[in-house]
C-alpha cells in the first residue's frame, strides 16, 4: 500500500482549486492527470518582470513592470482599440485593449488612480504602448505580482497562468518527505532536500536555473534514476532468491551441429554461449538478454543454447513476434539441427486440426525436443513434458506477461531474451538493469562494408534506372516507403503507388513484389518467399520489413524519404542487406533541403555500421527524449532525467541501489522506509510488492 503521506500527490489535478473538469483535461494533456505530474512538469523558460525603467527609457520589445497613473480613457470605435493613457512622472505610455468592454476597464483602471502594470512594450508611431498587459494590480497588492514567472510547456487552449497556478498549488501540497538519498552523496554533490528541490525547480531565477546541470535539477533526476535502479535491483534480487534449475549439456549434440555449420563461431558468439551455459548450470533462473545487431548471428547462439536443454534431457522453445519470423527461424533451425538428428517443430496460428494435435501431444510427451512458434505457443493446451529454456526473439515486441508466460510452461525454466535493437548502455541500465546481457559485437567474417549514399528525391528517375540495371544484372533490391503513424492509409497508398509504377517498368515486369502491414500474413509470407526464392527481384515494402528478414542475395536497398526515419530505424533497415558475400548499396533518398540533424544522421550512417555506436549517436542527437529505440524497446519515459546530461548519475544510482539492498534487503531500516516512499513516488509499486512476495 502506498504511504498515506503520498495520497494527496496522487489525487487528480481537478482537486486543485480553480481546476474544473475542462481545465483538468487540458492539464492532463500537457502534464498528466495527477498532482504529482504537475510537480514533474518542469519549466522550460521564464519571464523576467524585474525591469522597471522610466517611461522615457523604455526599449521596444522589453518586458517591464511600471508604476503608472491613469490619465484618461479613450474608448475604441469600430476597429480602433480602447486606449488608456498613463503617466509615470517622466513620460506617457498607452495601454491598448482590443474587444474589451469599457466599463470593465473603468473599474480596473479608474481615471486618476495608480496601478502597477506589467507587460511587453511596443512602439507605435514613436509612442510606447503595452497591448493587453499581463498584470494590472493596485499598489497595495503589489506582492501578487511575481517578479519572475516560470514558463511551462502548454497545450492548445491551456492558458499559461492556469498552469502556473496549478503547479504552484501542487508544490504547496507536496508533503515533507523523508530523505532517501545517501547523506554522503548529498553532501558531496551539494544537493538540496526533495522539498527544497521541488520548490526551487518551479521558481527559476535565471536562464541558468533551467539547465539540467543545476544541483536542483540534478537531484530530481537522480531521484527518478535511483527509483528505477532500485526497482530493477529488487526484481533481480527476487529472481536470485527463487529456486531455479541447474541445466547442464553434454556437448554431444552441439558438437555435431557445429560441425555442420560450415563456419567458425565468432569470438562474441563463443563468449555468449559460454555465458549462457554458465547461467543455465546455476541453480537459479537465468534471465539473460542476447543483444546483437541484425545479422550478427543470434540464431546460431539460440540454437546452441537450446541444445544444452535438449542434451540435459529437457526441451526448449523459441517464440518470435510474427508468423514470418517464426517460419524463417524454423527453416533455419531445422536445417542447422539436422546433422544431430534433432527435429524442430513449428507451431503458429496456422497449424490446425490433426497436425496440431499431434504436435501438442509431442510436446506433452517430450517426443519433440525443440519447438519454434508465435504467440500460439502460449495457448493453454500447449504443455511441455519438461521445458528448460524459453527463448524470446525480438523480445521488446512482447509484453512482460507474454514473455513470462512461455517460461511459466516450464518448471523454473531459464529465459533467453534476444533483441536486434541495439540499446545504448545508459538506457539499458535504466530500463533493463535487472538483466544480464551478452552482446554480439562483431559481424560474421566475410561481410563487406555497405556503400551508403544519400541523394535528393529529385533524382528518383535516375535511381530507378540504376536499380533496374542492377536487377537485370541479377541483383535483388528492397524499396522502402515510409510508414508514418498518423496516416497509415496515405503511406500505404504511397507504397502501393510506387509498386504500381515500378511493376509496370519492363525491367521489373512480373518480378516486383509488395509487402505492407495491412496484408494477411499468408500473403506477406508468399511475397517474402517469392523474394527469397526465384519469384521476384524487387520488393517494395513499408517498414514491416524492418526486423529479421534474411535474404542474403539482396544487395540493394532504397529508402524513400529517409529524413522521416530515425537513425536506429535506418540502421535496422539497412541491416537487411550486406548479409551475403557480395557488395551492397544503400540509397537514402531525401526530400531537400535536409535539416542539420537529418544531415548528421546520414553522415553517421555512412561512417559506421556498428549498431551500438549508432544507438549511442541516436541518443545523443535526440537528447534522450524520444529515442526511437525507446519506444521500440518499450522503455519507460523519463520525465526528470535527461540521459544526455545525467548519464553519470546512472552508474552511481546503480551501485547505490545494489549496496542498499545488500545491507537492507527488506528495506526495513529508516532509510529503507524512505526508499519505499521513493518507489511509490515514482510508481514502482510492483517493485515494493516483491519485497513481500519474496
Ligand atoms: P541475427 O539473427 O542476429 O540477425 P542470424 O543468426 O540470422 O543473425 O545470422 C545471419 C547470417 O549469418 C545467417 O545466415 C547465419 O547462418 C550466418 N552466420 C551466423 N554466424 C556466423 C559465423 N560465425 N560465421 C559466418 N556466418 C555466420
Ligand atoms: Mg539455470
XYZ file of C-alpha atoms and ligand atoms in Angstrom, residues 244-247 276-286 388 412-415, ligand 2:
21
model
C 15.919 -22.422 -10.444
C 17.111 -25.486 -12.225
C 20.632 -26.488 -12.974
C 20.788 -27.462 -16.614
C 24.514 -18.725 -21.287
C 25.838 -22.203 -20.459
C 27.223 -20.924 -17.158
C 23.873 -19.323 -16.267
C 21.925 -22.428 -17.136
C 24.209 -24.524 -14.987
C 23.499 -22.340 -11.948
C 20.583 -23.469 -9.828
C 18.964 -20.070 -10.366
C 16.676 -18.803 -13.059
C 18.542 -17.338 -15.971
C 14.080 -25.980 -19.564
C 11.778 -22.944 -13.111
C 12.624 -22.569 -16.726
C 15.558 -20.398 -17.861
C 14.857 -17.483 -20.186
Mg 19.757 -22.281 -14.559
